[in-house]
Coordinates of C-alpha atoms and ligand atoms in Angstrom, one line a residue:
M533 CA 0.0 0.0 -0.1
K534 CA 1.4 3.6 -0.6
K535 CA 1.8 5.9 2.5
V536 CA -0.2 8.5 3.6
L537 CA 2.3 10.6 3.3
D538 CA 3.0 9.9 -0.3
L539 CA -0.5 10.1 -1.2
I540 CA -0.4 13.3 0.1
S541 CA 2.7 14.7 -1.1
Q542 CA 1.6 13.7 -4.6
E543 CA -2.0 15.5 -4.1
V544 CA -0.1 18.9 -3.3
M545 CA 2.5 18.2 -6.0
N546 CA -0.2 17.6 -8.2
A547 CA -1.9 21.1 -7.4
F548 CA 1.6 22.8 -7.7
E549 CA 2.0 21.6 -11.1
S550 CA -1.5 22.7 -12.2
C551 CA -0.9 26.1 -10.8
G552 CA 2.5 26.3 -13.2
Y553 CA 5.0 25.6 -10.5
D554 CA 7.4 22.7 -10.4
A555 CA 5.7 19.7 -9.0
S556 CA 8.8 18.9 -6.7
Y557 CA 8.0 22.0 -4.5
G558 CA 4.9 20.1 -3.2
K559 CA 6.5 17.5 -1.1
V560 CA 4.7 17.2 2.3
G561 CA 6.1 16.4 5.7
I562 CA 4.7 15.6 9.1
S563 CA 4.0 19.0 10.8
N564 CA 6.5 20.4 13.4
R565 CA 3.8 22.2 15.0
P566 CA 1.2 19.6 15.7
D567 CA -0.7 22.2 17.3
L568 CA -1.8 23.9 14.1
C569 CA -2.1 21.0 11.5
E570 CA -1.0 17.6 10.7
F571 CA 1.1 18.0 7.9
Q572 CA 3.0 21.0 6.3
C573 CA 4.2 21.9 2.7
N574 CA 7.1 24.4 2.9
G575 CA 7.6 24.3 -1.2
A576 CA 6.2 28.0 -1.6
M577 CA 8.9 29.3 0.4
A578 CA 11.6 27.4 -1.8
G579 CA 10.1 28.0 -5.0
A580 CA 9.8 32.2 -4.4
K581 CA 13.1 33.0 -5.7
K582 CA 12.5 30.9 -9.2
Y583 CA 9.0 32.1 -9.7
K584 CA 10.3 35.9 -8.5
K585 CA 6.8 35.8 -6.0
A586 CA 5.8 36.4 -2.6
P587 CA 5.9 32.9 -1.1
V588 CA 2.3 33.5 0.4
M589 CA 1.0 34.1 -3.1
I590 CA 2.2 30.6 -4.3
A591 CA 0.9 29.4 -1.4
N592 CA -2.5 30.8 -1.9
D593 CA -2.6 29.7 -5.4
V594 CA -2.2 26.1 -4.3
V595 CA -4.5 26.4 -1.5
A596 CA -7.1 27.4 -3.6
K597 CA -6.6 24.6 -5.9
L598 CA -6.8 22.1 -3.3
Q599 CA -10.0 23.1 -1.2
E600 CA -12.0 20.7 -3.5
S601 CA -9.3 17.7 -2.5
P602 CA -11.3 14.7 -0.9
L603 CA -8.1 13.8 1.0
F604 CA -8.2 17.0 3.0
A605 CA -10.1 18.4 6.0
E606 CA -8.4 21.6 5.7
V607 CA -5.7 23.4 3.6
A608 CA -4.4 26.5 4.8
A609 CA -1.6 29.1 3.5
V610 CA -0.1 30.7 6.8
N611 CA 2.4 33.4 6.7
P612 CA 5.2 33.6 5.3
G613 CA 4.3 30.8 3.0
F614 CA 3.7 27.4 4.8
I615 CA 0.8 25.2 3.7
N616 CA -0.8 23.8 6.9
I617 CA -2.8 20.7 6.2
R618 CA -5.1 18.7 8.0
I619 CA -6.6 15.3 6.8
S620 CA -10.3 14.4 6.0
G621 CA -11.5 11.9 8.1
D622 CA -13.3 10.1 5.8
Y623 CA -10.2 9.8 3.8
L624 CA -7.8 8.3 6.6
A625 CA -11.1 6.0 7.6
G626 CA -10.9 4.7 4.1
Y627 CA -7.2 4.4 4.4
L628 CA -7.3 2.2 7.3
K629 CA -10.1 0.0 6.0
E630 CA -7.7 -0.8 3.2
M631 CA -5.0 -1.6 5.9
Q632 CA -7.4 -4.0 7.8
A633 CA -7.9 -5.8 4.7
D634 CA -4.3 -5.9 4.0
E635 CA -2.4 -9.2 5.2
N636 CA 0.6 -7.5 5.9
L637 CA -1.0 -4.6 7.3
S638 CA 0.1 -1.8 4.7
V639 CA 3.8 -2.8 4.3
E640 CA 4.9 -3.6 1.0
K641 CA 6.9 -7.0 0.3
T642 CA 10.2 -5.7 -1.5
T643 CA 10.1 -6.3 -5.2
E644 CA 13.7 -7.4 -5.0
P645 CA 14.1 -10.1 -2.3
K646 CA 17.7 -10.7 -1.1
T647 CA 19.1 -13.8 0.4
I648 CA 20.5 -12.5 3.6
V649 CA 22.7 -14.5 5.9
I650 CA 22.5 -13.2 9.5
D651 CA 25.4 -14.0 11.9
Y652 CA 24.1 -13.7 15.4
G653 CA 24.0 -15.1 18.9
G654 CA 27.6 -16.2 18.7
A655 CA 28.0 -18.2 21.6
N656 CA 30.9 -20.3 22.5
V657 CA 30.4 -23.9 23.2
A658 CA 31.3 -24.8 26.8
K659 CA 30.9 -21.3 28.2
P660 CA 27.9 -20.4 30.0
L661 CA 25.9 -18.2 27.8
H662 CA 26.2 -14.7 29.8
V663 CA 24.7 -11.3 29.2
G664 CA 27.1 -10.1 26.6
H665 CA 25.5 -12.7 24.3
L666 CA 22.1 -11.3 25.3
R667 CA 22.4 -8.5 23.0
S668 CA 23.3 -10.3 19.9
A669 CA 20.5 -12.8 20.0
I670 CA 17.8 -10.0 20.9
I671 CA 19.0 -7.9 18.0
G672 CA 19.9 -10.4 15.6
E673 CA 16.4 -12.2 16.0
S674 CA 14.6 -8.9 15.7
I675 CA 16.4 -8.0 12.8
K676 CA 15.8 -11.2 11.0
R677 CA 12.0 -11.1 11.5
I678 CA 12.2 -7.6 10.2
G679 CA 14.2 -8.5 7.0
R680 CA 11.6 -11.4 6.2
F681 CA 8.7 -9.1 7.1
V682 CA 9.6 -7.0 4.6
G683 CA 10.2 -10.1 2.1
H684 CA 13.6 -10.6 2.0
K685 CA 15.0 -14.4 2.3
V686 CA 16.5 -14.3 5.8
I687 CA 18.7 -17.3 7.2
G688 CA 19.8 -16.8 10.6
D689 CA 23.1 -18.6 11.8
V690 CA 24.0 -18.8 15.4
H691 CA 27.7 -19.4 14.4
L692 CA 29.0 -21.0 17.6
G693 CA 32.8 -20.6 18.6
D694 CA 34.1 -23.9 18.8
W695 CA 37.8 -23.6 17.1
G696 CA 39.8 -21.7 19.0
L697 CA 42.3 -22.0 22.2
Q698 CA 38.9 -22.1 24.6
M699 CA 38.9 -26.0 23.1
G700 CA 42.4 -26.7 23.7
L701 CA 41.9 -25.2 27.2
I702 CA 39.2 -27.6 28.0
I703 CA 41.0 -30.7 26.2
T704 CA 44.1 -29.9 28.1
E705 CA 42.3 -29.5 31.5
V706 CA 40.5 -32.7 30.9
K707 CA 43.7 -34.6 30.1
E708 CA 44.8 -33.5 33.5
R709 CA 42.2 -34.6 35.1
Q710 CA 41.5 -37.8 33.7
P711 CA 44.8 -39.1 31.7
D712 CA 43.9 -42.6 31.4
L713 CA 41.0 -41.6 28.9
V714 CA 40.8 -43.5 25.8
Y715 CA 41.0 -40.4 23.9
F716 CA 44.2 -39.4 24.9
D717 CA 45.9 -42.9 24.0
D718 CA 48.0 -42.4 20.5
T719 CA 47.6 -45.9 19.7
Y720 CA 43.9 -46.5 20.1
E721 CA 42.0 -47.1 17.0
G722 CA 38.8 -48.6 18.0
E723 CA 35.5 -46.7 18.5
Y724 CA 35.1 -43.9 21.0
P725 CA 32.5 -44.3 24.0
A726 CA 29.1 -42.7 22.9
E727 CA 29.0 -41.2 26.5
A728 CA 30.4 -37.9 27.1
P729 CA 33.1 -37.9 29.7
F730 CA 31.5 -34.9 31.8
T731 CA 28.3 -33.2 32.3
I732 CA 27.1 -29.5 31.2
S733 CA 27.5 -28.2 34.7
E734 CA 31.1 -29.8 34.8
L735 CA 31.8 -28.4 31.5
E736 CA 30.9 -25.3 32.7
E737 CA 33.1 -25.5 35.5
I738 CA 36.1 -27.0 33.6
Y739 CA 36.4 -24.0 31.0
P740 CA 37.0 -21.5 33.9
T741 CA 39.4 -23.2 35.8
A742 CA 41.3 -23.9 32.8
S743 CA 41.2 -20.6 31.8
G744 CA 42.2 -19.2 35.1
K745 CA 45.3 -21.7 34.9
S746 CA 46.4 -20.5 31.5
K747 CA 47.3 -17.2 32.9
V748 CA 49.5 -18.2 35.6
D749 CA 50.6 -21.3 34.4
E750 CA 52.9 -21.0 31.0
E751 CA 53.1 -24.8 30.6
F752 CA 49.6 -25.3 30.7
R753 CA 48.9 -22.4 28.3
K754 CA 51.3 -24.2 25.7
A755 CA 49.8 -27.5 26.5
A756 CA 46.3 -25.6 25.6
L757 CA 47.7 -24.0 22.6
D758 CA 49.4 -27.5 21.4
A759 CA 45.8 -29.2 21.5
T760 CA 44.3 -26.7 19.8
A761 CA 46.5 -27.1 16.6
K762 CA 46.2 -30.9 17.0
L763 CA 42.6 -30.6 17.6
Q764 CA 42.3 -28.5 14.3
S765 CA 44.6 -30.5 12.3
G766 CA 42.4 -33.6 13.0
V767 CA 43.9 -35.9 15.7
R768 CA 41.3 -38.8 16.4
G769 CA 41.0 -38.9 20.0
Y770 CA 40.5 -34.9 20.3
R771 CA 38.1 -35.1 17.3
A772 CA 36.0 -37.3 19.4
L773 CA 36.3 -35.3 22.9
W774 CA 35.4 -32.1 21.1
Q775 CA 32.7 -33.9 19.4
H776 CA 31.4 -34.6 23.3
I777 CA 31.7 -30.8 24.2
L778 CA 29.7 -29.7 21.2
N779 CA 26.7 -32.1 21.8
V780 CA 26.6 -31.6 25.4
S781 CA 26.6 -27.6 25.2
I782 CA 24.4 -27.3 21.8
A783 CA 21.9 -29.3 24.0
D784 CA 22.2 -26.8 26.8
L785 CA 22.2 -23.5 24.1
K786 CA 19.2 -24.8 22.4
K787 CA 17.2 -24.5 25.4
N788 CA 18.5 -21.3 26.6
Y789 CA 18.0 -19.6 23.3
G790 CA 14.6 -21.4 23.2
N791 CA 13.6 -19.3 26.3
L792 CA 14.6 -16.2 24.7
N793 CA 12.3 -17.0 21.4
V794 CA 15.3 -16.9 19.4
E795 CA 15.3 -19.6 16.6
F796 CA 18.1 -20.3 14.6
D797 CA 18.2 -21.8 11.1
L798 CA 21.3 -22.9 10.9
W799 CA 23.6 -24.2 13.8
K800 CA 26.7 -24.0 12.1
K801 CA 30.2 -23.4 14.1
E802 CA 33.5 -21.8 13.2
S803 CA 35.0 -25.5 12.7
D804 CA 32.4 -26.0 9.5
A805 CA 34.8 -23.4 8.0
Q806 CA 38.0 -25.7 8.4
P807 CA 37.6 -27.7 5.0
Y808 CA 37.6 -24.6 3.2
I809 CA 40.8 -23.1 4.9
P810 CA 43.8 -24.8 3.2
E811 CA 42.6 -24.5 -0.2
M812 CA 42.0 -20.6 0.9
V813 CA 45.4 -20.3 2.3
E814 CA 47.0 -21.9 -1.1
K815 CA 45.2 -19.2 -3.3
M816 CA 46.1 -16.3 -1.2
K817 CA 49.7 -17.2 -1.2
E818 CA 49.4 -18.3 -5.0
E819 CA 47.8 -15.0 -5.9
G820 CA 50.7 -13.0 -3.8
Y821 CA 48.1 -11.7 -1.0
A822 CA 49.8 -13.7 1.7
Y823 CA 53.2 -13.7 2.9
M824 CA 55.2 -14.8 5.9
D825 CA 56.1 -12.3 8.6
Q826 CA 57.9 -13.7 11.6
G827 CA 56.4 -17.0 11.4
A828 CA 53.0 -16.1 10.5
L829 CA 51.3 -15.8 7.4
I830 CA 49.7 -12.3 7.0
V831 CA 47.8 -10.5 4.2
D832 CA 48.3 -6.5 4.2
I833 CA 44.9 -4.7 4.2
A834 CA 45.9 -1.0 5.6
E835 CA 44.7 1.9 2.9
D836 CA 46.4 5.0 2.3
T837 CA 43.2 6.8 3.5
D838 CA 43.3 5.2 7.1
T839 CA 43.2 7.5 9.9
K840 CA 43.8 5.0 12.5
E841 CA 46.4 1.7 12.1
V842 CA 44.8 -1.3 10.4
P843 CA 47.1 -3.8 11.3
P844 CA 47.6 -6.8 8.8
C845 CA 45.3 -9.8 8.8
I846 CA 47.0 -12.7 10.3
I847 CA 45.8 -16.2 8.5
L848 CA 47.5 -18.5 10.2
K849 CA 50.0 -18.8 13.2
S850 CA 53.5 -19.8 13.1
D851 CA 52.3 -23.2 14.4
G852 CA 49.4 -23.3 11.7
A853 CA 46.6 -22.8 13.9
A854 CA 43.6 -21.2 12.7
L855 CA 42.4 -18.0 14.3
Y856 CA 38.9 -15.9 14.8
T857 CA 40.0 -14.6 11.5
T858 CA 40.7 -17.4 9.4
T859 CA 37.4 -19.2 10.3
D860 CA 35.5 -16.0 9.4
L861 CA 37.1 -15.7 6.1
A862 CA 36.8 -19.4 5.4
T863 CA 32.9 -19.1 6.6
I864 CA 32.3 -16.6 4.0
I865 CA 33.5 -18.8 1.5
E866 CA 31.3 -21.7 3.0
R867 CA 28.2 -19.1 3.0
R868 CA 28.7 -18.3 -0.8
K869 CA 29.1 -21.8 -1.7
L870 CA 25.9 -22.8 0.5
F871 CA 23.5 -20.1 -0.5
D872 CA 25.0 -17.7 -2.5
P873 CA 23.8 -14.8 -0.1
D874 CA 23.8 -11.0 -1.7
E875 CA 24.2 -9.7 1.8
I876 CA 26.2 -10.8 5.2
I877 CA 25.2 -9.1 8.2
Y878 CA 27.3 -9.6 11.7
V879 CA 25.4 -8.4 15.1
V880 CA 28.2 -8.4 17.2
D881 CA 29.8 -6.3 19.9
K882 CA 31.0 -3.3 18.8
R883 CA 34.4 -3.9 20.4
Q884 CA 34.9 -6.5 17.6
E885 CA 34.8 -3.6 15.0
M886 CA 38.4 -3.9 14.1
H887 CA 38.2 -7.4 13.6
F888 CA 35.4 -7.2 11.0
I889 CA 37.3 -4.1 9.5
Q890 CA 40.0 -6.7 8.8
V891 CA 37.7 -9.5 7.4
F892 CA 35.9 -7.6 5.5
R893 CA 39.0 -5.9 3.4
C894 CA 40.6 -9.3 3.2
A895 CA 37.8 -10.8 2.0
R896 CA 37.0 -8.2 -0.6
K897 CA 41.0 -7.9 -1.8
T898 CA 41.4 -11.6 -2.2
G899 CA 38.3 -11.7 -3.9
L900 CA 36.4 -14.5 -1.5
V901 CA 33.3 -12.6 -2.2
K902 CA 31.4 -11.0 -5.3
E903 CA 32.0 -7.2 -5.7
E904 CA 28.2 -6.6 -5.0
T905 CA 28.1 -8.5 -2.0
G906 CA 27.2 -6.5 0.8
L907 CA 29.5 -7.4 4.4
K908 CA 27.5 -5.5 7.3
F909 CA 28.9 -5.1 10.6
L910 CA 26.1 -4.1 13.4
G911 CA 28.4 -3.4 16.2
F912 CA 26.0 -3.1 19.7
G913 CA 27.3 -1.5 22.9
T914 CA 27.8 -3.3 26.2
M915 CA 25.1 -3.7 28.5
N916 CA 25.7 -2.2 31.8
G917 CA 24.8 -2.2 35.6
K918 CA 23.5 1.0 37.4
D919 CA 27.2 1.6 38.3
G920 CA 27.5 2.3 34.6
K921 CA 30.2 -0.8 34.5
P922 CA 29.6 -3.8 32.5
F923 CA 26.9 -6.1 34.0
K924 CA 27.8 -8.1 36.7
T925 CA 25.9 -10.2 39.7
R926 CA 25.5 -8.9 43.0
E927 CA 28.8 -10.8 43.8
G928 CA 30.5 -9.0 41.2
G929 CA 31.1 -12.2 38.9
V930 CA 29.8 -12.8 35.2
M931 CA 25.9 -12.9 34.9
R932 CA 24.7 -16.2 33.6
L933 CA 21.5 -15.3 31.5
E934 CA 19.5 -18.1 33.0
H935 CA 19.9 -16.4 36.1
L936 CA 19.2 -12.7 35.0
I937 CA 16.1 -14.5 33.0
A938 CA 14.8 -16.0 36.3
D939 CA 15.4 -12.9 38.3
I940 CA 13.2 -11.0 35.8
N941 CA 10.2 -13.8 35.8
E942 CA 10.2 -13.8 39.8
E943 CA 10.1 -10.0 39.6
M944 CA 7.2 -9.9 37.3
F945 CA 5.5 -12.9 39.1
R946 CA 5.6 -10.7 42.4
K947 CA 4.2 -7.7 40.5
I948 CA 1.4 -9.8 38.7
T949 CA 0.3 -11.4 41.9
E950 CA 0.8 -8.3 44.0
N951 CA -2.7 -7.3 44.3
H952 CA -4.9 -10.0 43.3
E953 CA -5.4 -13.6 43.4
V954 CA -4.2 -15.7 40.1
D955 CA -3.8 -19.1 39.4
E956 CA -0.3 -19.6 40.3
A957 CA 0.4 -21.8 37.1
E958 CA -1.2 -19.5 35.0
A959 CA 0.8 -16.2 36.4
R960 CA 4.0 -18.1 36.2
E961 CA 3.6 -18.7 32.5
T962 CA 2.1 -15.0 32.0
A963 CA 5.1 -13.8 34.2
K964 CA 7.5 -15.4 31.4
L965 CA 6.0 -13.7 28.6
V966 CA 5.7 -10.3 30.4
G967 CA 9.4 -11.0 31.6
L968 CA 10.6 -11.9 28.1
S969 CA 9.2 -8.5 27.2
A970 CA 10.7 -6.5 29.9
I971 CA 14.4 -7.9 28.8
K972 CA 13.8 -7.4 24.9
Y973 CA 11.9 -4.2 24.5
G974 CA 14.6 -2.8 27.6
D975 CA 17.4 -3.9 25.1
L976 CA 15.9 -3.0 21.6
S977 CA 14.3 0.6 22.7
N978 CA 17.7 1.6 22.6
Q979 CA 19.8 2.7 19.4
A980 CA 21.9 -1.0 19.2
S981 CA 25.2 1.2 18.9
K982 CA 24.7 2.4 22.2
D983 CA 26.0 1.3 25.6
Y984 CA 22.5 1.0 28.0
V985 CA 21.9 0.8 31.6
F986 CA 20.3 -2.7 32.8
D987 CA 17.6 -1.3 35.3
L988 CA 15.1 -4.1 36.5
D989 CA 12.8 -1.6 38.6
K990 CA 12.4 0.4 35.4
F991 CA 12.2 -2.6 32.7
T992 CA 9.7 -4.4 34.7
S993 CA 7.7 -1.4 35.3
F994 CA 4.1 -1.3 33.8
E995 CA 4.5 2.3 33.1
G996 CA 6.7 4.3 31.0
N997 CA 8.4 3.3 27.7
T998 CA 8.9 -0.6 28.7
G999 CA 7.9 -4.2 27.4
P1000 CA 5.2 -4.4 30.2
Y1001 CA 3.4 -1.0 29.4
I1002 CA 3.1 -2.2 25.7
L1003 CA 2.1 -5.6 26.8
Y1004 CA -0.4 -4.3 29.5
T1005 CA -1.7 -2.1 26.3
I1006 CA -2.4 -5.1 24.2
V1007 CA -3.8 -6.8 27.2
R1008 CA -6.3 -4.0 27.8
I1009 CA -7.5 -3.8 24.1
K1010 CA -8.0 -7.9 24.5
S1011 CA -10.2 -7.6 27.1
I1012 CA -12.4 -4.9 25.8
L1013 CA -12.7 -6.9 22.4
N1014 CA -13.4 -10.1 24.7
K1015 CA -16.5 -7.7 26.8
Y1016 CA -17.8 -6.9 23.4
R1017 CA -18.0 -10.4 22.0
A1018 CA -19.7 -11.6 25.6
N1019 CA -22.3 -9.2 24.7
G1020 CA -23.0 -10.8 21.9
G1021 CA -20.8 -8.4 19.4
T1022 CA -18.7 -9.6 16.4
V1023 CA -15.5 -8.1 15.9
K1024 CA -15.5 -7.6 11.9
K1025 CA -13.5 -5.6 9.4
G1026 CA -14.2 -2.6 7.0
H1027 CA -16.8 -0.5 8.9
L1028 CA -14.8 2.0 10.2
L1029 CA -16.2 5.7 10.2
A1030 CA -14.4 9.2 10.2
P1031 CA -13.1 9.9 13.8
A1032 CA -15.5 11.7 16.2
G1033 CA -12.9 13.0 18.4
A1034 CA -9.1 14.5 18.3
S1035 CA -7.6 11.4 20.3
E1036 CA -9.4 9.2 17.9
K1037 CA -8.0 11.1 14.9
E1038 CA -4.5 10.9 16.5
L1039 CA -4.5 7.4 17.2
M1040 CA -5.7 6.6 13.5
L1041 CA -2.8 8.7 12.1
A1042 CA -0.5 7.0 14.6
L1043 CA -1.8 3.5 12.8
T1044 CA -0.8 5.0 9.2
N1045 CA 2.8 5.3 10.3
F1046 CA 3.5 1.4 10.5
S1047 CA 4.4 1.0 7.0
S1048 CA 7.5 3.8 7.1
T1049 CA 8.4 2.5 10.4
V1050 CA 8.9 -1.0 9.4
E1051 CA 10.9 0.0 6.3
Q1052 CA 13.0 2.6 8.0
A1053 CA 14.1 -0.2 10.9
Y1054 CA 15.1 -2.8 7.9
E1055 CA 16.9 -0.1 5.9
E1056 CA 18.4 1.2 9.1
L1057 CA 18.8 -2.3 10.8
A1058 CA 17.1 -0.5 13.5
P1059 CA 14.6 -2.3 15.5
H1060 CA 14.3 1.0 18.2
K1061 CA 12.3 2.8 15.6
I1062 CA 9.9 -0.1 16.1
C1063 CA 10.1 0.6 19.5
A1064 CA 9.5 4.0 19.5
F1065 CA 6.4 3.6 17.0
I1066 CA 4.8 1.4 19.3
Y1067 CA 5.4 3.2 22.4
E1068 CA 3.6 6.3 20.8
L1069 CA 0.9 3.9 19.6
A1070 CA 0.1 2.9 23.0
N1071 CA 0.2 6.1 24.3
D1072 CA -2.3 7.2 21.5
F1073 CA -4.7 4.1 22.3
N1074 CA -4.6 4.6 25.8
H1075 CA -5.5 8.4 25.5
F1076 CA -8.2 7.6 23.3
Y1077 CA -9.7 4.9 25.7
H1078 CA -9.8 7.1 28.7
E1079 CA -11.3 10.0 26.9
T1080 CA -14.1 7.2 25.2
K1081 CA -16.8 5.4 26.2
I1082 CA -16.6 2.6 24.2
L1083 CA -18.4 -0.7 25.3
A1084 CA -21.3 2.0 26.8
E1085 CA -21.6 3.8 23.1
E1086 CA -25.3 3.9 22.0
N1087 CA -24.5 4.3 18.3
A1088 CA -24.0 0.7 17.0
D1089 CA -22.5 2.0 14.1
R1090 CA -20.2 4.0 16.2
Q1091 CA -19.6 1.7 18.5
R1092 CA -18.3 -1.2 15.8
S1093 CA -16.3 1.4 14.1
Y1094 CA -14.3 1.7 17.8
I1095 CA -14.1 -1.8 18.2
E1096 CA -12.7 -2.2 14.5
L1097 CA -10.1 0.7 15.5
L1098 CA -9.3 -1.6 18.8
D1099 CA -8.7 -4.7 16.7
L1100 CA -6.8 -2.7 14.2
T1101 CA -4.8 -1.1 16.8
R1102 CA -4.1 -4.7 18.2
E1103 CA -3.0 -6.2 15.3
V1104 CA -0.5 -3.5 14.6
L1105 CA 0.9 -3.8 18.5
E1106 CA 0.8 -7.6 18.0
T1107 CA 2.8 -7.6 14.5
S1108 CA 5.3 -5.1 16.1
I1109 CA 6.2 -7.0 19.0
D1110 CA 6.6 -10.3 16.9
L1111 CA 9.3 -8.2 14.8
L1112 CA 11.1 -7.5 17.9
G1113 CA 10.7 -11.1 19.2
F1114 CA 8.0 -11.5 21.8
S1115 CA 4.4 -11.7 22.3
A1116 CA 1.6 -11.0 24.9
P1117 CA -0.4 -13.2 27.3
E1118 CA -4.4 -13.0 26.7
R1119 CA -4.8 -11.8 30.5
M1120 CA -2.5 -10.4 33.0
Ligands
LIG1134 N1 32.2 -16.2 19.4 C1 32.3 -15.1 19.4 C2 32.5 -14.3 20.8 O1 31.9 -14.9 21.6 C3 31.2 -14.4 18.1 C4 31.0 -14.6 17.3 C5 30.7 -13.7 16.3 N2 30.6 -13.9 14.6 C6 31.4 -14.1 14.0 N3 31.3 -14.6 12.9 N4 32.4 -13.3 14.4 O2 33.0 -13.2 20.5

């Protein structure tokens, strides 16, 4: 569907043209004086010079032409030459009727669908999921949904970290604890046990222990580096142990991401890029891009215009081990082979920006990607505690995601049950839905690149710019609709009337902004635009609700129109929160 702003612009542009002025002067914008009008056109001022006329004369010409237009309730020329516009209520109702009938709620599907791989989540196996990975999961999931909604083919890949030093650290620690395990017997040729020699909780204790050791024990660190290289080169026992680590860890990750309502199409890992590495390295050497420098294989990627130093890309370390950069480059080759994407979007902590500058430049320089393939880095800021430092537990440790979610759900449960009797099991389920909205909205309502403060009290509040406030609004609408149904009414579509009052018109106008919001959110990879939109929409609804007797309205046509407006508002809000990755309960 065309956007209201474009339809209005077209009408005003036509008027400029038929008055003998250039149509381009007729572009209309949202009014910056909502007390005076809803839309405004400043073209008369811009055209004054060209036509050697006072701006207000031009404005008067155009305004006279527009008096008969069915689009407007009011068009006025105001000194020194503004054209102030109010949209016609009938026209607005007609537009919303079309929106009701449109299965995509006025958002147009792209005519050029792209294949987009989105790399998000990025958990590391065998390390507990912590709040640092939360942002990537939340933002990435939303971008994926928005991309699909506007018609692209979006493939979400969790891209697990499973190929770096952390694997060598774990293997070395397991070896120290249980040196007799068959995985460490070089002469063993049989099958390896199907059962892992550790549980997820053991694994989660093993990694931090090993990591701590490697910082003080040089010997241990060397052993871990050696184990990493051996794993990568394919030593059987190490590969078998690594497979156990993966299995145990992925089962746990799936559960955790599931709780966040985050779904990946692909559970690929850094190690899946390994088969592509040897050929990639050979080619880079052959074509003269990669050369040996102090034992390591590197590619220069600095450019003359760099204002800060961009270090060379290290492709292989002196022991032949692959690095984070290496697997990221080889993953680009794999993705090209499997999906031939038009674009790859990486949703990763902004502190990794330099890494991605290096990877992107190296990929382009060495021809790993087609020229037209887009490589985008969406770097997000840090989630801080109230002290302004990266979020920690009360004891100062790294907060595990499960614990954070449990804390929020507990707080939501307390709030939901505070003032009234409720069924405990239902309240727990509701608390989960509302808790997720608190976490996700708290994150997504900030521009992704900015740091933000995780504030439990604020995020879980039912008032203000929060997820629970949005859900509360949706539930309020649902409850009115249910009462209407209980009284024998049927919620239909297609009977909207011109607004009867100012707050109703405002709500109707707010709804028309849905399509431009979603489009912008996609183009700028900016879910926060959707948050800002639904916050305003929820406010407009609540304002209307407080001023209007809906269920007590006596005129049946008017009441039916109110009900349809509520239902459309609900649909737009629910679609929007689905794009953000959460949903609303039936009651709360
Ligand atoms: N595993 C990485 C980390 O925890 C994030 C992976 C991001 N994606 C990528 N293709 N490098 O820092």
